[in-house]
């Protein structure tokens, strides 16, 4: 999309039918953080920045992991979602 990482993140989060609780409402640009798990079955949620143009979110669950990779460039922000099952 033609959005910034912040806009793309908020758009993705709001569009989720299930799982919004696993993404923080307030994203802090260039601030790595570990988010407390909001429910059982969740092991860890980590936000890692590589500069201001690249954000990786790792969601670890008892049944596997989901990785969200937001990349911003001159055309906007892309999102790559990778799921790994245990």
PDB file of C-alpha atoms in Angstrom:
ATOM      1  CA  UNK A   1       0.000   0.000   0.000  1.00  0.00           C
ATOM      2  CA  UNK A   2       1.062   3.647  -0.179  1.00  0.00           C
ATOM      3  CA  UNK A   3       0.986   3.980   3.599  1.00  0.00           C
ATOM      4  CA  UNK A   4       3.677   4.507   6.200  1.00  0.00           C
ATOM      5  CA  UNK A   5       4.514   1.586   8.492  1.00  0.00           C
ATOM      6  CA  UNK A   6       2.343   3.113  11.221  1.00  0.00           C
ATOM      7  CA  UNK A   7      -0.646   3.493   8.888  1.00  0.00           C
ATOM      8  CA  UNK A   8      -0.190   0.013   7.396  1.00  0.00           C
ATOM      9  CA  UNK A   9       0.103  -1.509  10.887  1.00  0.00           C
ATOM     10  CA  UNK A  10      -3.068   0.200  12.139  1.00  0.00           C
ATOM     11  CA  UNK A  11      -4.959  -0.785   8.969  1.00  0.00           C
ATOM     12  CA  UNK A  12      -3.869  -4.417   9.333  1.00  0.00           C
ATOM     13  CA  UNK A  13      -4.715  -4.529  13.066  1.00  0.00           C
ATOM     14  CA  UNK A  14      -8.167  -2.952  12.659  1.00  0.00           C
ATOM     15  CA  UNK A  15      -8.948  -5.347   9.795  1.00  0.00           C
ATOM     16  CA  UNK A  16      -8.344  -8.471  11.866  1.00  0.00           C
ATOM     17  CA  UNK A  17     -11.489 -10.405  12.720  1.00  0.00           C
ATOM     18  CA  UNK A  18      -9.618 -12.423  15.336  1.00  0.00           C
ATOM     19  CA  UNK A  19      -6.280 -11.632  16.921  1.00  0.00           C
ATOM     20  CA  UNK A  20      -6.332  -7.864  17.511  1.00  0.00           C
ATOM     21  CA  UNK A  21      -5.443  -8.537  21.157  1.00  0.00           C
ATOM     22  CA  UNK A  22      -2.069  -9.916  20.006  1.00  0.00           C
ATOM     23  CA  UNK A  23      -1.033  -6.551  18.490  1.00  0.00           C
ATOM     24  CA  UNK A  24      -0.481  -3.430  20.582  1.00  0.00           C
ATOM     25  CA  UNK A  25      -2.912  -0.568  19.981  1.00  0.00           C
ATOM     26  CA  UNK A  26      -0.153   2.055  20.182  1.00  0.00           C
ATOM     27  CA  UNK A  27       2.839   1.293  17.977  1.00  0.00           C
ATOM     28  CA  UNK A  28       6.005   3.163  18.956  1.00  0.00           C
ATOM     29  CA  UNK A  29       8.166   3.943  15.915  1.00  0.00           C
ATOM     30  CA  UNK A  30      11.798   2.725  16.246  1.00  0.00           C
ATOM     31  CA  UNK A  31      11.121   1.357  19.753  1.00  0.00           C
ATOM     32  CA  UNK A  32      11.779  -2.364  20.269  1.00  0.00           C
ATOM     33  CA  UNK A  33       9.435  -3.875  22.812  1.00  0.00           C
ATOM     34  CA  UNK A  34       8.115  -7.089  24.287  1.00  0.00           C
ATOM     35  CA  UNK A  35       4.347  -7.072  24.701  1.00  0.00           C
ATOM     36  CA  UNK A  36       2.690  -9.003  27.528  1.00  0.00           C
ATOM     37  CA  UNK A  37       0.607 -11.921  26.282  1.00  0.00           C
ATOM     38  CA  UNK A  38      -3.096 -11.096  26.648  1.00  0.00           C
ATOM     39  CA  UNK A  39      -4.391 -14.668  26.836  1.00  0.00           C
ATOM     40  CA  UNK A  40      -3.485 -18.294  27.414  1.00  0.00           C
ATOM     41  CA  UNK A  41      -1.744 -20.073  24.573  1.00  0.00           C
ATOM     42  CA  UNK A  42       0.403 -17.026  23.888  1.00  0.00           C
ATOM     43  CA  UNK A  43       4.101 -17.403  24.777  1.00  0.00           C
ATOM     44  CA  UNK A  44       5.658 -14.089  23.671  1.00  0.00           C
ATOM     45  CA  UNK A  45       5.112 -11.093  21.385  1.00  0.00           C
ATOM     46  CA  UNK A  46       8.175  -9.140  20.247  1.00  0.00           C
ATOM     47  CA  UNK A  47       8.501  -5.947  18.181  1.00  0.00           C
ATOM     48  CA  UNK A  48      11.926  -5.392  16.579  1.00  0.00           C
ATOM     49  CA  UNK A  49      12.874  -2.398  14.420  1.00  0.00           C
ATOM     50  CA  UNK A  50      15.671  -2.236  11.868  1.00  0.00           C
ATOM     51  CA  UNK A  51      15.844   1.534  11.344  1.00  0.00           C
ATOM     52  CA  UNK A  52      12.558   3.343  10.800  1.00  0.00           C
ATOM     53  CA  UNK A  53      11.653   1.502   7.598  1.00  0.00           C
ATOM     54  CA  UNK A  54      11.526  -2.115   8.742  1.00  0.00           C
ATOM     55  CA  UNK A  55       9.496  -3.689  11.558  1.00  0.00           C
ATOM     56  CA  UNK A  56       9.375  -7.387  12.438  1.00  0.00           C
ATOM     57  CA  UNK A  57       6.744  -8.650  14.869  1.00  0.00           C
ATOM     58  CA  UNK A  58       7.175 -12.173  16.232  1.00  0.00           C
ATOM     59  CA  UNK A  59       4.138 -13.766  17.860  1.00  0.00           C
ATOM     60  CA  UNK A  60       4.968 -17.040  19.635  1.00  0.00           C
ATOM     61  CA  UNK A  61       2.082 -19.340  20.532  1.00  0.00           C
ATOM     62  CA  UNK A  62       1.969 -22.828  22.018  1.00  0.00           C
ATOM     63  CA  UNK A  63       1.081 -24.196  18.560  1.00  0.00           C
ATOM     64  CA  UNK A  64       3.624 -22.243  16.506  1.00  0.00           C
ATOM     65  CA  UNK A  65       4.794 -18.774  15.489  1.00  0.00           C
ATOM     66  CA  UNK A  66       3.565 -15.956  13.273  1.00  0.00           C
ATOM     67  CA  UNK A  67       6.025 -13.399  11.897  1.00  0.00           C
ATOM     68  CA  UNK A  68       4.816 -10.088  10.460  1.00  0.00           C
ATOM     69  CA  UNK A  69       7.391  -8.145   8.423  1.00  0.00           C
ATOM     70  CA  UNK A  70       6.503  -4.535   7.531  1.00  0.00           C
ATOM     71  CA  UNK A  71       8.850  -2.857   5.016  1.00  0.00           C
ATOM     72  CA  UNK A  72       8.486   0.772   3.965  1.00  0.00           C
ATOM     73  CA  UNK A  73      10.024   2.189   0.785  1.00  0.00           C
ATOM     74  CA  UNK A  74       9.253   4.947  -1.709  1.00  0.00           C
ATOM     75  CA  UNK A  75       6.208   3.002  -2.995  1.00  0.00           C
ATOM     76  CA  UNK A  76       4.656   2.574   0.463  1.00  0.00           C
ATOM     77  CA  UNK A  77       4.677  -0.286   2.937  1.00  0.00           C
ATOM     78  CA  UNK A  78       4.543  -4.007   2.220  1.00  0.00           C
ATOM     79  CA  UNK A  79       3.551  -6.714   4.687  1.00  0.00           C
ATOM     80  CA  UNK A  80       4.854 -10.273   4.596  1.00  0.00           C
ATOM     81  CA  UNK A  81       3.213 -12.816   6.921  1.00  0.00           C
ATOM     82  CA  UNK A  82       4.967 -16.109   7.699  1.00  0.00           C
ATOM     83  CA  UNK A  83       3.467 -18.832   9.882  1.00  0.00           C
ATOM     84  CA  UNK A  84       5.464 -21.685  11.389  1.00  0.00           C
ATOM     85  CA  UNK A  85       3.653 -24.584  13.047  1.00  0.00           C
ATOM     86  CA  UNK A  86       5.263 -26.581  15.853  1.00  0.00           C
TER      87      UNK A  86
END
